[in-house]
Coordinates of C-alpha atoms in Angstrom, one line a residue:
M1 CA 63.4 53.7 88.8
K2 CA 61.1 55.2 86.1
I3 CA 59.4 52.7 83.7
A4 CA 57.4 53.6 80.7
F5 CA 54.9 51.0 79.2
L6 CA 54.1 51.8 75.5
I7 CA 50.9 50.2 74.1
L8 CA 48.6 51.0 71.2
E9 CA 45.5 51.4 73.4
I10 CA 44.2 51.1 76.9
H11 CA 40.9 49.2 76.7
P12 CA 38.8 47.5 79.4
N13 CA 38.2 44.5 77.1
A14 CA 41.8 44.1 75.8
G15 CA 43.9 41.3 77.1
Q16 CA 47.1 43.3 76.6
T17 CA 45.8 46.0 78.8
Y18 CA 45.1 43.6 81.6
N19 CA 48.5 42.0 81.1
I20 CA 50.2 45.4 81.6
A21 CA 48.0 46.1 84.6
E22 CA 49.1 42.9 86.3
I23 CA 52.7 43.7 85.7
I24 CA 52.3 47.2 87.1
K25 CA 50.5 45.9 90.2
Y26 CA 53.3 43.4 90.8
L27 CA 56.0 46.1 90.4
L28 CA 54.4 48.6 92.7
S29 CA 53.8 46.0 95.4
Y30 CA 57.5 45.5 95.7
H31 CA 58.9 48.9 94.7
Q32 CA 57.0 51.7 96.5
D33 CA 59.3 54.4 95.1
W34 CA 59.2 53.4 91.4
E35 CA 57.4 55.7 88.9
I36 CA 55.2 54.1 86.3
S37 CA 53.8 55.7 83.2
V38 CA 51.6 54.2 80.5
L39 CA 52.0 55.9 77.1
T40 CA 49.3 55.1 74.6
H41 CA 47.6 56.2 71.4
R42 CA 44.0 55.6 72.5
I43 CA 42.3 55.5 75.9
Y44 CA 38.9 53.8 76.6
Y45 CA 37.1 53.9 79.9
P46 CA 36.6 52.6 82.5
L47 CA 40.3 52.1 83.3
V48 CA 41.2 48.6 84.6
D49 CA 42.4 48.0 88.1
G50 CA 46.2 48.4 88.1
I51 CA 46.2 51.2 85.6
D52 CA 43.5 53.1 87.4
N53 CA 45.9 54.1 90.2
N54 CA 47.0 57.5 91.3
R55 CA 50.6 56.1 91.3
V56 CA 50.3 55.4 87.5
K57 CA 50.6 58.3 85.1
I58 CA 48.8 57.9 81.7
I59 CA 50.2 59.9 78.8
K60 CA 48.3 60.2 75.5
L61 CA 50.5 60.0 72.4
N62 CA 49.0 61.6 69.3
R63 CA 51.1 59.6 66.9
Y64 CA 51.2 55.9 66.2
Y65 CA 52.4 55.0 62.6
S66 CA 53.8 58.5 62.2
S67 CA 56.1 57.9 65.2
I68 CA 58.2 55.8 62.8
I69 CA 59.2 59.0 60.9
L70 CA 58.5 61.7 63.5
R71 CA 60.3 59.7 66.2
G72 CA 62.4 62.6 67.7
K73 CA 59.6 64.2 69.8
I74 CA 58.6 60.9 71.4
A75 CA 62.3 59.9 71.9
K76 CA 62.9 63.1 73.9
M77 CA 60.0 62.2 76.1
L78 CA 61.3 58.7 76.6
M79 CA 64.7 59.9 77.7
N80 CA 63.1 60.7 81.1
Y81 CA 62.7 57.0 81.8
D82 CA 65.1 54.2 82.9
V83 CA 63.5 51.3 81.1
L84 CA 61.0 51.1 78.2
Y85 CA 58.5 48.2 77.9
I86 CA 56.7 48.0 74.6
K87 CA 53.8 45.6 74.3
G88 CA 53.6 44.6 70.7
S89 CA 53.3 48.1 69.3
Y90 CA 56.1 48.0 66.8
P91 CA 56.0 51.7 65.6
Y92 CA 57.0 52.7 69.1
V93 CA 60.2 50.7 68.8
F94 CA 61.7 53.5 66.6
P95 CA 61.5 56.4 69.0
A96 CA 62.4 54.0 71.9
V97 CA 65.6 52.9 70.2
K98 CA 66.4 56.5 69.2
S99 CA 66.1 57.5 72.9
G100 CA 69.0 55.2 73.7
K101 CA 67.2 53.7 76.7
P102 CA 67.1 50.0 77.5
T103 CA 64.1 48.7 75.5
I104 CA 62.1 45.5 76.1
L105 CA 59.8 44.4 73.2
V106 CA 57.2 41.8 74.0
V107 CA 55.9 39.8 71.0
H108 CA 53.2 37.2 71.1
Q109 CA 51.6 36.3 67.7
M110 CA 52.9 33.9 65.1
D111 CA 50.8 35.6 62.4
S112 CA 50.9 39.2 61.3
P113 CA 50.9 41.7 64.2
K114 CA 48.1 44.2 64.6
L115 CA 49.5 46.6 62.0
F116 CA 48.0 48.3 58.9
T117 CA 44.5 47.0 59.9
K118 CA 42.7 49.0 57.1
A119 CA 45.0 47.9 54.3
V120 CA 44.3 45.3 51.6
P121 CA 45.1 41.9 53.2
K122 CA 48.0 41.0 50.9
I123 CA 49.5 44.4 51.3
K124 CA 49.0 44.2 55.0
T125 CA 50.8 40.9 55.2
I126 CA 53.8 42.2 53.1
L127 CA 54.1 45.5 55.1
S128 CA 53.7 43.6 58.4
N129 CA 56.4 41.1 57.6
I130 CA 58.8 43.8 56.4
M131 CA 58.3 45.8 59.6
T132 CA 58.5 42.8 61.9
G133 CA 61.8 41.6 60.3
Y134 CA 63.3 45.1 60.5
V135 CA 62.1 46.1 64.0
I136 CA 62.4 43.0 66.0
K137 CA 66.2 43.1 65.9
K138 CA 66.5 46.6 67.3
P139 CA 65.5 46.4 71.0
K140 CA 68.1 45.2 73.5
I141 CA 65.7 42.5 74.8
V142 CA 62.9 40.7 72.9
V143 CA 60.6 38.6 75.0
T144 CA 57.9 36.1 74.2
V145 CA 55.8 33.8 76.3
T146 CA 56.3 30.2 75.0
D147 CA 59.1 28.1 73.6
E148 CA 57.0 27.6 70.5
L149 CA 56.9 31.3 69.7
A150 CA 60.6 31.7 70.5
S151 CA 61.3 28.9 68.0
F152 CA 59.1 30.6 65.4
Y153 CA 60.8 33.9 65.6
Q154 CA 64.3 32.3 65.5
R155 CA 63.4 30.4 62.4
K156 CA 61.8 33.3 60.6
Y157 CA 64.0 36.2 61.6
G158 CA 67.1 34.6 63.0
I159 CA 66.8 36.1 66.5
R160 CA 66.8 34.4 69.8
L161 CA 64.1 35.5 72.2
H162 CA 63.9 35.4 75.9
V163 CA 61.0 33.2 77.1
I164 CA 59.1 34.4 80.1
E165 CA 55.7 33.0 81.0
D166 CA 52.9 35.5 80.5
Q167 CA 51.5 37.3 83.5
I168 CA 47.9 36.4 83.9
P169 CA 45.3 37.3 86.5
D170 CA 43.8 34.7 88.8
L171 CA 41.8 32.0 86.9
Y172 CA 38.9 30.1 88.4
F173 CA 38.2 26.6 87.4
S174 CA 35.3 24.3 88.0
S175 CA 35.6 22.1 91.0
Q176 CA 34.4 19.3 88.7
R177 CA 37.2 19.7 86.2
G178 CA 38.8 16.3 87.1
N179 CA 35.5 14.4 86.9
T180 CA 34.7 12.1 84.0
I181 CA 32.3 13.6 81.5
E182 CA 28.9 11.9 81.5
E183 CA 28.1 10.0 78.4
H184 CA 25.0 12.0 77.6
G185 CA 26.0 15.2 79.3
I186 CA 26.2 18.5 77.4
I187 CA 29.6 20.1 77.1
K188 CA 29.4 23.9 76.7
L189 CA 32.4 25.8 75.2
L190 CA 32.7 29.5 75.1
T191 CA 35.1 31.7 73.1
V192 CA 35.2 35.4 73.5
G193 CA 36.8 37.7 71.0
I194 CA 36.1 40.0 68.0
W195 CA 35.9 38.0 64.8
D196 CA 38.6 39.1 62.4
G197 CA 37.9 36.6 59.6
F198 CA 39.5 33.3 58.8
K199 CA 43.3 33.3 58.9
G200 CA 43.0 36.2 61.3
R201 CA 44.9 36.9 64.5
K202 CA 42.5 35.0 66.7
R203 CA 42.8 31.7 64.8
H204 CA 39.1 31.1 64.7
E205 CA 39.5 28.7 61.8
V206 CA 41.6 26.4 64.0
L207 CA 39.0 26.4 66.7
L208 CA 36.2 25.6 64.3
E209 CA 38.3 22.8 62.7
Y210 CA 38.9 21.1 66.1
F211 CA 35.2 21.7 67.0
A212 CA 34.0 20.0 63.8
A213 CA 36.2 17.0 64.6
A214 CA 35.0 16.9 68.2
V215 CA 31.4 16.9 67.2
K216 CA 31.8 13.6 65.3
S217 CA 32.5 11.7 68.5
M218 CA 30.8 14.1 71.0
P219 CA 27.5 15.2 69.4
N220 CA 26.4 16.9 72.7
I221 CA 29.2 19.5 72.5
H222 CA 28.0 23.1 72.1
L223 CA 30.1 26.1 71.1
T224 CA 29.2 29.7 71.7
M225 CA 31.2 32.4 70.0
C226 CA 30.8 35.8 71.8
G227 CA 31.9 39.2 70.5
L228 CA 31.5 38.7 66.8
S229 CA 31.8 41.9 64.7
N230 CA 28.8 43.4 63.0
N231 CA 30.2 42.5 59.6
N232 CA 30.2 38.8 60.0

């Protein structure tokens, strides 16, 4: 079995990169003879565990948006695989479908996908909605991670998604998580992620709205936002 994962970028600080790495480690642990490739537009180092593996082949694709029009060259490359797994990178759906191979598209967000990032916001929203509505019906399988997201896509685009819980690495929780919070104790919250403005993909305005409400009854709650962009 030969599987190709298509993703916009491999980045040591990107959640989607770690998600794919977890899937790859799982597959290779059960299928020693499978061949795994990760096809991507941008590569940042160091490579994360799971992708940094001599059993995983990394292929640099020079086209992203242009793959929508110039899909033939990538499609020929994809014909060498048995299954294609696209992680949110909608432009890659076009050559994947053209290749005729079984294609799995994974979608997460309820807002505009990470497309046309340098465009004027209103134009970006229009273009993203058009592309999403057109592309999401093309793969053989479309997967999301919660019933809420599946319901959203069915209402908006009329397509029924398969719901599969997201693969996540091991999480470590405080041993005191079940204890009652002390009346005068300090509660420290941390959010990590690049600021992309209000109404952006990370939903910072929702976090701040809930935080403002929490402060009224819990004045000792502290919030640290880590990873803000230089422009904000």
